[in-house]
Coordinates of C-alpha atoms in Angstrom, one line a residue:
X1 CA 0.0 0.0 0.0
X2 CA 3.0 2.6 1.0
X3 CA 4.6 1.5 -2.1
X4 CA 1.4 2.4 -4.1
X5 CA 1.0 5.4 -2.3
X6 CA 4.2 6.7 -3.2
X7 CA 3.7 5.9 -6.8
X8 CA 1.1 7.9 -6.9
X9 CA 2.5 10.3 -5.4
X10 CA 5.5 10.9 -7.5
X11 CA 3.3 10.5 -10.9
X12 CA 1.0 13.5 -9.4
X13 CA 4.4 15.3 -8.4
X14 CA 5.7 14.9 -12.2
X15 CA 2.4 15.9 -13.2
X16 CA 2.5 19.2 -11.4
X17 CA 6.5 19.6 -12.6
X18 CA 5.4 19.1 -16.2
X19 CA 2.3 21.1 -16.1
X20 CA 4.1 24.4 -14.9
X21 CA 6.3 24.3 -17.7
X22 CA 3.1 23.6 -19.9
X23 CA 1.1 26.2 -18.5
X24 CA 4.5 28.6 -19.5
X25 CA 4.1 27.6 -22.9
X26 CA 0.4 28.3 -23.2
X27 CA 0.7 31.8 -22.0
X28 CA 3.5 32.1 -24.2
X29 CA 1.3 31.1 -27.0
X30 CA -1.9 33.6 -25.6
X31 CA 0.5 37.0 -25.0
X32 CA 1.6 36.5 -28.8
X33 CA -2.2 35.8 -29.9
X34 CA -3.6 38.7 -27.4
X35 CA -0.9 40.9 -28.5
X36 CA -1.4 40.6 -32.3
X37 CA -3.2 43.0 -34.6
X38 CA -6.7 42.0 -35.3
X39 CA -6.8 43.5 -38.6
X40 CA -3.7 40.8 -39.8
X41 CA -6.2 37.7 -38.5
X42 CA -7.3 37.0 -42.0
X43 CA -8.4 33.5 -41.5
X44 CA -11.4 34.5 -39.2
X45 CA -12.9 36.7 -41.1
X46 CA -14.9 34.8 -43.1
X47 CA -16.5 33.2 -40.1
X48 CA -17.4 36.7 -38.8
X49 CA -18.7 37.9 -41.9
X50 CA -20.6 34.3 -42.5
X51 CA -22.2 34.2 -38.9
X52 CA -23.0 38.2 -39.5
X53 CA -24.7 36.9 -42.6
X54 CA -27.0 34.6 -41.1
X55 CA -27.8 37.4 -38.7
X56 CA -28.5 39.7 -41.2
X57 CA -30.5 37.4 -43.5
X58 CA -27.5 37.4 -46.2
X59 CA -26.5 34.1 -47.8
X60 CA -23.3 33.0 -45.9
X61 CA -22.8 30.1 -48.6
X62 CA -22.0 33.4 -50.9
X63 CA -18.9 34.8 -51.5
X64 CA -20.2 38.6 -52.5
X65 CA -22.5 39.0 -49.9
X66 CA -19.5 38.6 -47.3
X67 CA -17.6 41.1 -49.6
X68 CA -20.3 43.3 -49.4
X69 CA -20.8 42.9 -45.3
X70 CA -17.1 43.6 -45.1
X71 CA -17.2 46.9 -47.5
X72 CA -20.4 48.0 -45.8
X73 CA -19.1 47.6 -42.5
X74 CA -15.8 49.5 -43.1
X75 CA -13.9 46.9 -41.7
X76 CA -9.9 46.8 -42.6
X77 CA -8.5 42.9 -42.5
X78 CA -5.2 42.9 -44.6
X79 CA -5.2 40.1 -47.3
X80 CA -9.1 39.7 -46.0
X81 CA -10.5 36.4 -47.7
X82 CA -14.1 35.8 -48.6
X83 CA -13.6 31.7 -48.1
X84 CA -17.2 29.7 -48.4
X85 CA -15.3 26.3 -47.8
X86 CA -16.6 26.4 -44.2
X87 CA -20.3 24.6 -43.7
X88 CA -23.4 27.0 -42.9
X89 CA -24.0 25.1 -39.9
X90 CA -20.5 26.6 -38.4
X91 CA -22.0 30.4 -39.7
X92 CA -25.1 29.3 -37.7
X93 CA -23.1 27.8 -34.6
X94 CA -21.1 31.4 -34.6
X95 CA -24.3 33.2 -34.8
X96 CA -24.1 34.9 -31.0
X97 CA -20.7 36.2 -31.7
X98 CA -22.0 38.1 -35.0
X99 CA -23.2 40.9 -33.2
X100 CA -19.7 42.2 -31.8
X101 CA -17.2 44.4 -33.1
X102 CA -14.6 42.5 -34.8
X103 CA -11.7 43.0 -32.0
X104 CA -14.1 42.0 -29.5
X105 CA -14.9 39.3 -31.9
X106 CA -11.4 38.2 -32.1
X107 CA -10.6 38.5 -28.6
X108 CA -12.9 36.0 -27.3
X109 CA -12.6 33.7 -30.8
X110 CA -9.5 33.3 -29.8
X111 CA -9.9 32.2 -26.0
X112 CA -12.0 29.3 -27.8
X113 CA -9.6 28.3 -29.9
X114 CA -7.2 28.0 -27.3
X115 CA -9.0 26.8 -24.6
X116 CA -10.4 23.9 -26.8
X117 CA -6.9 23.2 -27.8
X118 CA -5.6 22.8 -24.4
X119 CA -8.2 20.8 -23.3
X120 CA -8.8 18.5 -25.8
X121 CA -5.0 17.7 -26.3
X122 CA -5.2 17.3 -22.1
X123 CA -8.2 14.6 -23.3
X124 CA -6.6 12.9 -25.5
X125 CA -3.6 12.5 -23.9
X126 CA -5.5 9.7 -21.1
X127 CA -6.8 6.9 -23.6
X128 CA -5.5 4.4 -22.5
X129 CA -3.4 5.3 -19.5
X130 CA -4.1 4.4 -15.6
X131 CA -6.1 6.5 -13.7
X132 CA -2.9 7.5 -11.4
X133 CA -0.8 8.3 -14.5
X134 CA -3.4 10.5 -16.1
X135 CA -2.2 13.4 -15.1
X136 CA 1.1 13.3 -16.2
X137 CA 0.0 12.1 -19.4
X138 CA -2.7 15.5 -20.0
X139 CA 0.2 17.8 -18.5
X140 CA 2.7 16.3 -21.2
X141 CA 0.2 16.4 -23.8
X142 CA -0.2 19.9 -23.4
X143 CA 3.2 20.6 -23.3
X144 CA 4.3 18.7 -26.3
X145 CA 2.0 19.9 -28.3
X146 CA 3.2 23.4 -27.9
X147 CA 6.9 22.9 -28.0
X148 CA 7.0 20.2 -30.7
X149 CA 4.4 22.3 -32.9
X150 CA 5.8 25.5 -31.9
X151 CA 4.8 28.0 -34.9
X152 CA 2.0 26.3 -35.6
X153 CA 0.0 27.0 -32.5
X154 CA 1.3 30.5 -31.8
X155 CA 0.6 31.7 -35.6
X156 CA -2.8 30.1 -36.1
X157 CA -4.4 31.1 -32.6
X158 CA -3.0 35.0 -34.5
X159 CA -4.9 34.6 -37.4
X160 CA -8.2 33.0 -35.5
X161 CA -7.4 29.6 -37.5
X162 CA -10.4 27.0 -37.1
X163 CA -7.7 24.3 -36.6
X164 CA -6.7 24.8 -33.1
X165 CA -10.1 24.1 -32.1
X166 CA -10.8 20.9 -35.1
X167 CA -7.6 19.3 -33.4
X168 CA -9.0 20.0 -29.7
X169 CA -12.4 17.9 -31.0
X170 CA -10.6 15.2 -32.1
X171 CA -9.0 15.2 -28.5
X172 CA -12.3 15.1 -26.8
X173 CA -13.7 12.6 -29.2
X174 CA -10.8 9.9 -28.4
X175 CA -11.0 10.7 -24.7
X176 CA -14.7 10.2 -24.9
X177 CA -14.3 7.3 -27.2
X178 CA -11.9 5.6 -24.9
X179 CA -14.0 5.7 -22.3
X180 CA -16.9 4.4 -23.5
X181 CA -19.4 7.4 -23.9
X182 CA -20.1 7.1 -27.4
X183 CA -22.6 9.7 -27.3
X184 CA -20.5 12.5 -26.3
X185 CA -18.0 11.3 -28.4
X186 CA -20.4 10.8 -31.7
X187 CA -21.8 14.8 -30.6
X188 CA -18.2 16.0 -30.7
X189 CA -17.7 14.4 -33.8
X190 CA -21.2 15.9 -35.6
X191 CA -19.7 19.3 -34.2
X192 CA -16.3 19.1 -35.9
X193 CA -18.7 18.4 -39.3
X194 CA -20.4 21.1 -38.6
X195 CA -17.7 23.1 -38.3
X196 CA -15.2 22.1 -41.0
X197 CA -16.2 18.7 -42.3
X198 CA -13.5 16.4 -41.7
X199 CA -14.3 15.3 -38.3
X200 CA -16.7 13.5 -39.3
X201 CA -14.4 10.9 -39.9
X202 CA -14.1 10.4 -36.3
X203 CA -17.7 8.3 -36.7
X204 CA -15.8 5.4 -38.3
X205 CA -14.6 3.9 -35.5
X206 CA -17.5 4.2 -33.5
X207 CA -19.8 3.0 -35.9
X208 CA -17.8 -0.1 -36.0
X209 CA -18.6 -0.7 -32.3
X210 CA -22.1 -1.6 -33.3
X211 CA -23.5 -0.5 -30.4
X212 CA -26.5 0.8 -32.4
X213 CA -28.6 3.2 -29.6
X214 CA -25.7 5.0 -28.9
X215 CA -25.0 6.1 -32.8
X216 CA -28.7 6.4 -33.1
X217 CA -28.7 9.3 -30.7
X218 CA -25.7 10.3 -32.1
X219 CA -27.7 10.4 -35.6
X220 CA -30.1 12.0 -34.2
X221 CA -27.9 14.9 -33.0
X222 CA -26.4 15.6 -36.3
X223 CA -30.0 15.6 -37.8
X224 CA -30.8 18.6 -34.9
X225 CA -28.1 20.6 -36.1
X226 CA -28.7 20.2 -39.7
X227 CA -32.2 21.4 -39.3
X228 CA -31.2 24.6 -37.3
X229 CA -29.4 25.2 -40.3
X230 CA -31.7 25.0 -42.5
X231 CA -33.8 27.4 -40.4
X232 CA -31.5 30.0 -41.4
X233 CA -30.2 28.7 -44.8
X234 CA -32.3 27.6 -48.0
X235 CA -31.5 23.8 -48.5
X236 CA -30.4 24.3 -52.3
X237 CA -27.7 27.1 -50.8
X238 CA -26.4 24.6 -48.2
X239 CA -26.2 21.3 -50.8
X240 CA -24.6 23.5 -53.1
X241 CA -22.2 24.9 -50.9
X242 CA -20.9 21.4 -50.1
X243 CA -20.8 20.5 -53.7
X244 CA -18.6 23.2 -54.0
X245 CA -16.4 22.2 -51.0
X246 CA -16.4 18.9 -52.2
X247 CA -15.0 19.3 -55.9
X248 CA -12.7 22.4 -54.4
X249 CA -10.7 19.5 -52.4
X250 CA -10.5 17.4 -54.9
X251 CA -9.1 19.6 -57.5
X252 CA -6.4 20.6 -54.8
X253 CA -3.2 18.9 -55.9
X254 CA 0.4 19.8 -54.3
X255 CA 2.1 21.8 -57.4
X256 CA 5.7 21.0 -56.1
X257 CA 4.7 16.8 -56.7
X258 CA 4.9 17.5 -60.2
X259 CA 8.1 19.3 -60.3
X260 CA 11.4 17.3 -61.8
X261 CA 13.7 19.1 -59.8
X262 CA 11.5 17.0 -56.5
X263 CA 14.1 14.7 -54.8
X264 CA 12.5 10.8 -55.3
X265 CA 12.1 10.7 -51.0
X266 CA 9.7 13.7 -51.5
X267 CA 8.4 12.4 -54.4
X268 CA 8.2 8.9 -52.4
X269 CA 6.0 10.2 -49.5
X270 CA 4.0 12.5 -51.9
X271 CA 2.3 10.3 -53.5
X272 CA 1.9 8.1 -50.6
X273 CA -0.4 10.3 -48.6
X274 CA -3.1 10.1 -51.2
X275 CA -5.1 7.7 -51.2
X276 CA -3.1 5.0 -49.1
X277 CA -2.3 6.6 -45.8
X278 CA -6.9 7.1 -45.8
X279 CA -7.5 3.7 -47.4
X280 CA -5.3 1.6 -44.8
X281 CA -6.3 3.8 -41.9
X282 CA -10.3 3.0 -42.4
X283 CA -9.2 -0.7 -43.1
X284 CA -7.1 -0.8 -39.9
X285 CA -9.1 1.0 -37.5
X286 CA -12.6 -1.3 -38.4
X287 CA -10.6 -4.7 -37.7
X288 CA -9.3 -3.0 -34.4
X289 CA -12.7 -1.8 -33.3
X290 CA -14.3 -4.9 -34.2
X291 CA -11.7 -7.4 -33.3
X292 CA -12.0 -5.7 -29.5
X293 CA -15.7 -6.6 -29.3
X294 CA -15.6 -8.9 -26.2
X295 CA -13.6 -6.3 -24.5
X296 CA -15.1 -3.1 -23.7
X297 CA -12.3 -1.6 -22.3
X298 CA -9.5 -2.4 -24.9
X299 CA -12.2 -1.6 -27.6
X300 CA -12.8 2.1 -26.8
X301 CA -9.0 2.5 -26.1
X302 CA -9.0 1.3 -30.0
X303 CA -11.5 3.8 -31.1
X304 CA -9.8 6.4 -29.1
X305 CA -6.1 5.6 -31.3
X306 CA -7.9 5.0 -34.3
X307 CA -9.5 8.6 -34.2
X308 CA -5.9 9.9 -34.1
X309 CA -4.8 8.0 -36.5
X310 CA -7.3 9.1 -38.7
X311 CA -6.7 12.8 -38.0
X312 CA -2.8 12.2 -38.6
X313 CA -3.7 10.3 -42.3
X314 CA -5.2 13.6 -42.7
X315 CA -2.7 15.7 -41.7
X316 CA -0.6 13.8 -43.7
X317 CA -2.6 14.4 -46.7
X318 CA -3.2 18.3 -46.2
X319 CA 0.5 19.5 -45.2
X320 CA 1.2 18.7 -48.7
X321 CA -1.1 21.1 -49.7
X322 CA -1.0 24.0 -46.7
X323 CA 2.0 23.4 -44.0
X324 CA 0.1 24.4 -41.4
X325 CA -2.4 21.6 -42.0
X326 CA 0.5 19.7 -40.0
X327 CA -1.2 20.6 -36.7
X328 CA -3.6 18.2 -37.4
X329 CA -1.2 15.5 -36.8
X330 CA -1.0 16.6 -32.9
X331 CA -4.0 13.8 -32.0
X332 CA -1.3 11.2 -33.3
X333 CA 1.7 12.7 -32.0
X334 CA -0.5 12.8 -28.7
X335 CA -1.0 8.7 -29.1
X336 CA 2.5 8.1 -29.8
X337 CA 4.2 10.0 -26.8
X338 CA 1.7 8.7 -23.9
X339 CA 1.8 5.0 -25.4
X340 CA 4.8 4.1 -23.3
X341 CA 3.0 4.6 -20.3
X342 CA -0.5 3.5 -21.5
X343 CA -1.8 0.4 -20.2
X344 CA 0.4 -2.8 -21.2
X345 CA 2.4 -0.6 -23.7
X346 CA 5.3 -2.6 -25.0
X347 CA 8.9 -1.9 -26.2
X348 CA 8.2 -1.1 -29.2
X349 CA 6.6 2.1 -27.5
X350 CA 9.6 3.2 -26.9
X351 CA 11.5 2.5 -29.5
X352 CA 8.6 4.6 -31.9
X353 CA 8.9 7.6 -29.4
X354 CA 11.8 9.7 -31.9
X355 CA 8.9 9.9 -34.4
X356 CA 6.8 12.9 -32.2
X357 CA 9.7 15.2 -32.9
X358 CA 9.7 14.8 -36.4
X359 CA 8.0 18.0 -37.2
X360 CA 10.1 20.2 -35.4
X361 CA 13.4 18.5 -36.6
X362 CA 12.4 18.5 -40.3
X363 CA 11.4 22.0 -40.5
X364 CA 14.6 24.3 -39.0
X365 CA 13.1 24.0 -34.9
X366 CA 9.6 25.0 -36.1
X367 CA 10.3 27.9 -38.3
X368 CA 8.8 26.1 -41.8
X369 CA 9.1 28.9 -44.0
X370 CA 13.3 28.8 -43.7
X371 CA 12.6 25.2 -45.0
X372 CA 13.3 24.2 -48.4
X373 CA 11.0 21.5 -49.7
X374 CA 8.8 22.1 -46.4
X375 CA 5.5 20.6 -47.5
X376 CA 7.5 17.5 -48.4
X377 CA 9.2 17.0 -45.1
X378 CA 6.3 17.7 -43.3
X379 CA 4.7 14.9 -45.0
X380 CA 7.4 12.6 -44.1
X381 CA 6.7 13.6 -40.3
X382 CA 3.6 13.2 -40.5
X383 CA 3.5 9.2 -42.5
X384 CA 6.1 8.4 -39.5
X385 CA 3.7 9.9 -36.8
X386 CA 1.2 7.5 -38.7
X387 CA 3.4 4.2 -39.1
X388 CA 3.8 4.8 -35.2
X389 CA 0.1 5.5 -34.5
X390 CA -0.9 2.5 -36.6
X391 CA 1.7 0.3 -34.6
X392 CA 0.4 1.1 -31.3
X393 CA -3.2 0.3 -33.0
X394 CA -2.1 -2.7 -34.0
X395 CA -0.4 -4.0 -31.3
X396 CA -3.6 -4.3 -29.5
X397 CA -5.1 -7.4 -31.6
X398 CA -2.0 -9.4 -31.4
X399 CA -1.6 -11.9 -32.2
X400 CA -3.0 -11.5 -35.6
X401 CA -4.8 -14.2 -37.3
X402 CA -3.0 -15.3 -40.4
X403 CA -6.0 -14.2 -42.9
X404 CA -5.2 -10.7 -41.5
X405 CA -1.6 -10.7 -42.0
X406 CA -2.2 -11.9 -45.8
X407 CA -4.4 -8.8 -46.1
X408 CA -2.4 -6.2 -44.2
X409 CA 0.7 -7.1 -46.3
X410 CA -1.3 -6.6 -49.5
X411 CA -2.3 -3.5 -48.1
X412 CA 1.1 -2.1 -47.2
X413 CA 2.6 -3.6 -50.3
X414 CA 0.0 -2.1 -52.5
X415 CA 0.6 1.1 -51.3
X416 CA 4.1 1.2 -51.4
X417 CA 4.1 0.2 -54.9
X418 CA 1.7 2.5 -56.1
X419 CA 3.7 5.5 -54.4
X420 CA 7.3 3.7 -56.3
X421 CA 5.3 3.7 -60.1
X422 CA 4.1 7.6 -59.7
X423 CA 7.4 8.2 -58.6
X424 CA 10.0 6.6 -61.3
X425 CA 7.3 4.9 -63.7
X426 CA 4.4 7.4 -64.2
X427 CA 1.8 6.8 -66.6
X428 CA 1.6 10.4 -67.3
X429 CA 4.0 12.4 -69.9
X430 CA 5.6 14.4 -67.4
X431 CA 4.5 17.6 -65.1
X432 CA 3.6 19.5 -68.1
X433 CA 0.7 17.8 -69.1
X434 CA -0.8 17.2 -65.7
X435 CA -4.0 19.7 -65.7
X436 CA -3.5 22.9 -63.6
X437 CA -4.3 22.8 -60.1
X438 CA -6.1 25.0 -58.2
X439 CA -5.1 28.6 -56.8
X440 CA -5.1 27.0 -53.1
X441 CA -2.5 24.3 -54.2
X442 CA 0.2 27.1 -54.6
X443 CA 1.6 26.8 -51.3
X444 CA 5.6 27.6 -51.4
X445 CA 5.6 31.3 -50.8
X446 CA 8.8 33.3 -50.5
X447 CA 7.8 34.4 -47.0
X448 CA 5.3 33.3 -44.6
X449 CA 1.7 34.4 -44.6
X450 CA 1.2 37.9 -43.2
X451 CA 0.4 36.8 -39.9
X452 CA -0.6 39.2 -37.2
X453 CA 2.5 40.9 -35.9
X454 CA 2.0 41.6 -31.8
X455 CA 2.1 45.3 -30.8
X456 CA 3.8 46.1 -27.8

């Protein structure tokens, strides 16, 4: 018992050591953030404008009525963008804040952002680990995901980027998922779609769990929120509007994969994002899930890593398109670095532990825009955060039945061949004749976005 005591003891007093230096970086992050210029956060203006839309009875689905709310406002954002790729439902959700000025706007926007961030990563960070390590494992969480991301959290919270708070859903959701509440994990999840889509993939697991009454209330959820936005948007605007969300992202290809000066490693990982990385992570995390069935506990642990390694396939995929998409790889880096001290974690824990600085290594301690070829190598830190994410997943149904080892080495092999014939056998004639990509895709500037610059 004494021995037990002391134990947890000393994991609350590493907890507590770890946290104050956690809590350091987080104010760190907020004086930057609270410090910057609101007229330089470009990326949240069109979820002011949007929600002001709804308010107004404007169409937030339309790109000239949020030019006109800015112009007849007499607002001043630098580089201010008129994005509809967001849902209405988010416009909606945003609705309350509508009616403030634009710094006051900002100021609280951003206390959301952070604080979601903060605690979801905190979330996240206990699937799977003993109640009297918990602790420790949110505190270093935290603090890893500030130090290892370090640009990424300081420069987004500036600009009001909606991916602070996407990543801190995804926390709650594998917290939630972990512990067996799939209903506030499944509402979590129809919040992230509301907001930007791609959570939505968080479902996959959990519908895998079968556990029918639970995603039924989850169902109906989603079906609440879609109706209060159709009480403020026409059903024709909101369909169309995804449409148009839909074909955007597909049309989005990485210009620099097509280039010939592109070293064959960057090539390599390039093409392996898309569609591998997605197809073997939905193959993967339904055999987990399912294979856990006759173990509750184990099983929501395996929903929990299977949600980040979903949100890391799609990190993966994005930071090859917009470097900052990398933050969405957090939820896996979060996976990797508590899996040592998760619940019968093995040595290959440890040994898979380098991978959760790749990001900061690869790109010049953070600083991405000194970085040549930094899409590229944040790619390759992300598909290791995945190969390690996808380990710990898999070492959870071992041993694996021989009909599953046929088919994960067809997968793996698959997809690595694939990646090798776009890369030094393509059936194409060269970059040149590969169609033009959209605007977005052009993602190599000289110098970093204009991000709000703090006034002192």
């Amino acid at each position: 018992m004494r021995n037990s005591r002391f134990q947890i003891g000393a994991w609350w007093a590493a907890a507590a050591a770890v946290g104050w230096f956690a809590v350091q970086q987080v104010r760190s992050t907020w004086d930057y953030a609270a410090a910057a210029d609101p007229a330089s956060s470009s990326d949240a203006l069109p979820l002011f404008l949007g929600a002001r839309a709804v308010r107004l009875g404007y169409d937030p689905t339309s790109a000239a009525d949020l030019q006109y709310l800015y112009e007849y406002s007499g607002m001043n954002v630098s580089k201010a963008l008129f994005s509809v790729l967001y849902p209405a439902s988010f416009h909606v959700m945003l609705q309350p804040l509508s009616d403030m000025s634009w710094f006051t706007f900002m100021h609280y926007w951003r206390q959301v952002l952070l604080i979601g961030l903060v605690a979801g990563v905190a979330f996240a960070g206990t699937v799977g680990v003993e109640r009297s390590r918990a602790p420790f494992a949110a505190a270093l969480s935290v603090w890893a995901s500030f130090v290892l991301f370090p640009l990424f959290a300081s420069v987004q919270l500036g600009l009001g980027q909606p991916n602070l708070l996407i990543v801190g859903l995804f926390g709650f959701a594998m917290a939630f998922a972990a512990r067996g509440w799939l209903v506030s994990a499944g509402a979590v999840a129809v919040i992230g779609a509301g907001i930007k889509l791609v959570p939505a993939v968080a479902l996959w697991p959990m519908f895998w769990s079968r556990r029918w009454r639970s995603l039924g209330v989850v169902a109906g959820l989603g079906v609440l929120l879609g109706a209060a936005t159709l009480v403020y948007v026409p059903a024709d605007r909101v369909f169309a509007n995804l449409q148009a969300t839909f074909a955007f992202q597909q049309s989005v290809e990485p210009h620099w994969l097509y280039d010939q000066r592109l070293p064959d490693w960057a090539s390599l990982a390039g093409f392996l994002r898309r569609p591998s990385l997605a197809i073997m992570s939905l193959v993967l995390s339904a055999w987990a899930v399912w294979s856990l069935r006759a173990d509750k506990l184990r099983q929501g642990e395996a929903m929990g890593v299977s949600i980040a390694l979903l949100a890391t396939a799609l990190a993966a995929d994005s930071c090859g398109v917009g470097a900052y998409y990398a933050t969405m790889a957090i939820p896996g880096m979060v996976a990797v670095l508590t899996w040592p001290i998760s619940r019968g974690a093995s040595r290959l824990s440890w040994l898979m532990l380098p991978t959760v600085v790749g990001i900061v290594v690869l790109t010049d301690d953070g600083l991405i825009y000194s970085t040549p070829n930094v899409e590229a190598r944040l790619v390759v830190a992300c598909i290791a955060l995945w190969v390690a994410t996808a380990l710990r997943l898999g070492s959870m149904v071992r041993p694996w039945p021989g009909r599953a080892r046929i088919v994960g080495a067809v997968l793996v092999l698959a997809a690595i061949a694939h990646a090798s014939i776009w890369t030094w056998r393509p059936p194409y004639g060269g970059p040149k004749t590969m169609p033009s990509a959209s605007p977005g895709s052009m993602t190599t500037p000289m110098a970093p976005p204009v991000a709000p610059t703090p006034v002192r």
